[in-house]
Amino acid sequence: MPTTRPEGPDPPSAYPPENVRLWLLAAWAGHSEADAQAGTKPGDVRVQRWPELHIHDWRMKAQLKAWLNAQVGREPSFREACRIAGWDRRQALRGVDMAVTLISIGLSVEPSIVSHGL
């Protein structure tokens, strides 16, 4: 018999991390459709500004930007960016994943904060 959580199931995420990652990549590559595909955003903020608004840890933000730059060809590779910055590549990839998740959480929480007047 599966156990159930007393607080119930998680509500659906309006901005799942998988979509946030794809939108960030599209925006970093310069596709103007990325903003339109992201749909209505809190305060109508452009996709490229999401890291600045939702990630407060400078290292995590730098790791995300280095990863995005490497993915769109602005950096030689993420491995090289990690070597130059002195980061362990595996830890930096975890930082990228955490950054994307933080953006997802921030985007998903903001509409409920606005609707409740907080």
mmCIF file of C-alpha atoms in Angstrom:
data_model
loop_
_atom_site.group_PDB
_atom_site.id
_atom_site.type_symbol
_atom_site.label_atom_id
_atom_site.label_comp_id
_atom_site.label_asym_id
_atom_site.label_seq_id
_atom_site.Cartn_x
_atom_site.Cartn_y
_atom_site.Cartn_z
ATOM 1 C CA MET A 1 0.000 0.000 0.000
ATOM 2 C CA PRO A 2 1.568 3.321 -1.031
ATOM 3 C CA THR A 3 1.901 5.933 1.642
ATOM 4 C CA THR A 4 0.204 9.267 1.061
ATOM 5 C CA ARG A 5 1.516 12.606 2.114
ATOM 6 C CA PRO A 6 -0.645 14.301 4.765
ATOM 7 C CA GLU A 7 -0.374 17.656 3.002
ATOM 8 C CA GLY A 8 -1.488 16.188 -0.339
ATOM 9 C CA PRO A 9 0.172 16.169 -3.743
ATOM 10 C CA ASP A 10 2.397 18.965 -4.982
ATOM 11 C CA PRO A 11 0.575 21.545 -7.092
ATOM 12 C CA PRO A 12 1.602 21.587 -10.750
ATOM 13 C CA SER A 13 4.502 23.873 -11.501
ATOM 14 C CA ALA A 14 3.700 26.714 -13.890
ATOM 15 C CA TYR A 15 7.382 26.925 -14.840
ATOM 16 C CA PRO A 16 8.916 23.415 -14.740
ATOM 17 C CA PRO A 17 12.732 23.368 -14.604
ATOM 18 C CA GLU A 18 12.949 21.494 -17.927
ATOM 19 C CA ASN A 19 11.106 24.337 -19.696
ATOM 20 C CA VAL A 20 13.079 27.034 -17.852
ATOM 21 C CA ARG A 21 16.332 25.425 -19.057
ATOM 22 C CA LEU A 22 15.097 25.343 -22.669
ATOM 23 C CA TRP A 23 13.809 28.935 -22.534
ATOM 24 C CA LEU A 24 17.120 30.145 -21.108
ATOM 25 C CA LEU A 25 19.060 28.355 -23.853
ATOM 26 C CA ALA A 26 16.804 29.784 -26.563
ATOM 27 C CA ALA A 27 17.090 33.302 -25.119
ATOM 28 C CA TRP A 28 20.877 33.002 -24.771
ATOM 29 C CA ALA A 29 21.124 31.887 -28.387
ATOM 30 C CA GLY A 30 19.235 35.031 -29.404
ATOM 31 C CA HIS A 31 15.898 33.542 -30.416
ATOM 32 C CA SER A 32 13.274 36.238 -29.925
ATOM 33 C CA GLU A 33 10.564 33.563 -29.794
ATOM 34 C CA ALA A 34 11.884 32.408 -26.407
ATOM 35 C CA ASP A 35 10.097 35.248 -24.656
ATOM 36 C CA ALA A 36 6.840 34.534 -26.464
ATOM 37 C CA GLN A 37 7.068 30.777 -25.763
ATOM 38 C CA ALA A 38 7.660 31.386 -22.065
ATOM 39 C CA GLY A 39 4.175 32.855 -21.862
ATOM 40 C CA THR A 40 3.048 35.421 -19.356
ATOM 41 C CA LYS A 41 5.814 36.147 -16.914
ATOM 42 C CA PRO A 42 5.629 37.917 -13.557
ATOM 43 C CA GLY A 43 6.122 41.598 -14.257
ATOM 44 C CA ASP A 44 6.754 40.729 -17.934
ATOM 45 C CA VAL A 45 10.472 40.238 -17.328
ATOM 46 C CA ARG A 46 12.607 39.104 -20.255
ATOM 47 C CA VAL A 47 13.995 35.568 -20.059
ATOM 48 C CA GLN A 48 17.629 36.725 -20.074
ATOM 49 C CA ARG A 49 17.044 38.663 -16.848
ATOM 50 C CA TRP A 50 15.817 35.619 -14.913
ATOM 51 C CA PRO A 51 19.280 34.695 -13.524
ATOM 52 C CA GLU A 52 19.792 38.234 -12.191
ATOM 53 C CA LEU A 53 16.391 38.307 -10.518
ATOM 54 C CA HIS A 54 16.133 34.818 -9.046
ATOM 55 C CA ILE A 55 19.687 33.700 -8.215
ATOM 56 C CA HIS A 56 21.414 35.541 -5.395
ATOM 57 C CA ASP A 57 24.506 33.338 -5.101
ATOM 58 C CA TRP A 58 27.174 34.860 -7.356
ATOM 59 C CA ARG A 59 28.944 31.555 -7.991
ATOM 60 C CA MET A 60 25.774 29.710 -8.983
ATOM 61 C CA LYS A 61 24.850 32.597 -11.286
ATOM 62 C CA ALA A 62 28.319 32.576 -12.865
ATOM 63 C CA GLN A 63 28.161 28.792 -13.357
ATOM 64 C CA LEU A 64 24.769 29.045 -15.059
ATOM 65 C CA LYS A 65 25.971 31.831 -17.351
ATOM 66 C CA ALA A 66 29.172 29.927 -18.204
ATOM 67 C CA TRP A 67 27.103 26.833 -19.030
ATOM 68 C CA LEU A 68 24.670 28.839 -21.168
ATOM 69 C CA ASN A 69 27.534 30.583 -22.998
ATOM 70 C CA ALA A 70 29.196 27.227 -23.690
ATOM 71 C CA GLN A 71 25.943 25.722 -24.983
ATOM 72 C CA VAL A 72 25.405 28.499 -27.520
ATOM 73 C CA GLY A 73 29.056 28.593 -28.620
ATOM 74 C CA ARG A 74 30.255 31.760 -26.885
ATOM 75 C CA GLU A 75 32.750 29.789 -24.758
ATOM 76 C CA PRO A 76 35.046 27.011 -25.958
ATOM 77 C CA SER A 77 33.418 24.499 -23.594
ATOM 78 C CA PHE A 78 31.930 24.315 -20.132
ATOM 79 C CA ARG A 79 34.849 22.114 -19.064
ATOM 80 C CA GLU A 80 37.294 24.865 -20.120
ATOM 81 C CA ALA A 81 35.234 27.565 -18.369
ATOM 82 C CA CYS A 82 35.307 25.471 -15.185
ATOM 83 C CA ARG A 83 39.072 24.996 -15.467
ATOM 84 C CA ILE A 84 39.636 28.732 -15.929
ATOM 85 C CA ALA A 85 37.367 29.650 -13.006
ATOM 86 C CA GLY A 86 38.803 26.918 -10.764
ATOM 87 C CA TRP A 87 35.517 25.037 -10.338
ATOM 88 C CA ASP A 88 35.078 21.300 -10.115
ATOM 89 C CA ARG A 89 33.024 20.457 -13.221
ATOM 90 C CA ARG A 90 30.604 18.100 -11.429
ATOM 91 C CA GLN A 91 29.937 20.616 -8.685
ATOM 92 C CA ALA A 92 29.471 23.360 -11.274
ATOM 93 C CA LEU A 93 26.907 21.224 -13.119
ATOM 94 C CA ARG A 94 25.051 20.776 -9.825
ATOM 95 C CA GLY A 95 25.181 24.553 -9.436
ATOM 96 C CA VAL A 96 23.627 24.933 -12.900
ATOM 97 C CA ASP A 97 20.849 22.482 -12.005
ATOM 98 C CA MET A 98 20.192 24.282 -8.718
ATOM 99 C CA ALA A 99 20.148 27.670 -10.479
ATOM 100 C CA VAL A 100 17.567 26.463 -13.008
ATOM 101 C CA THR A 101 15.466 25.022 -10.174
ATOM 102 C CA LEU A 102 15.685 28.287 -8.209
ATOM 103 C CA ILE A 103 14.501 30.243 -11.250
ATOM 104 C CA SER A 104 11.649 27.772 -11.699
ATOM 105 C CA ILE A 105 10.632 28.121 -8.055
ATOM 106 C CA GLY A 106 10.909 31.903 -8.186
ATOM 107 C CA LEU A 107 8.754 32.146 -11.288
ATOM 108 C CA SER A 108 6.182 29.701 -9.959
ATOM 109 C CA VAL A 109 5.884 31.408 -6.559
ATOM 110 C CA GLU A 110 5.755 35.032 -7.739
ATOM 111 C CA PRO A 111 2.251 34.876 -9.274
ATOM 112 C CA SER A 112 0.786 33.521 -6.037
ATOM 113 C CA ILE A 113 2.553 36.216 -4.013
ATOM 114 C CA VAL A 114 1.185 38.904 -6.332
ATOM 115 C CA SER A 115 -2.342 37.457 -6.258
ATOM 116 C CA HIS A 116 -2.320 37.374 -2.438
ATOM 117 C CA GLY A 117 -1.020 40.929 -2.166
ATOM 118 C CA LEU A 118 2.139 39.970 -0.290
#
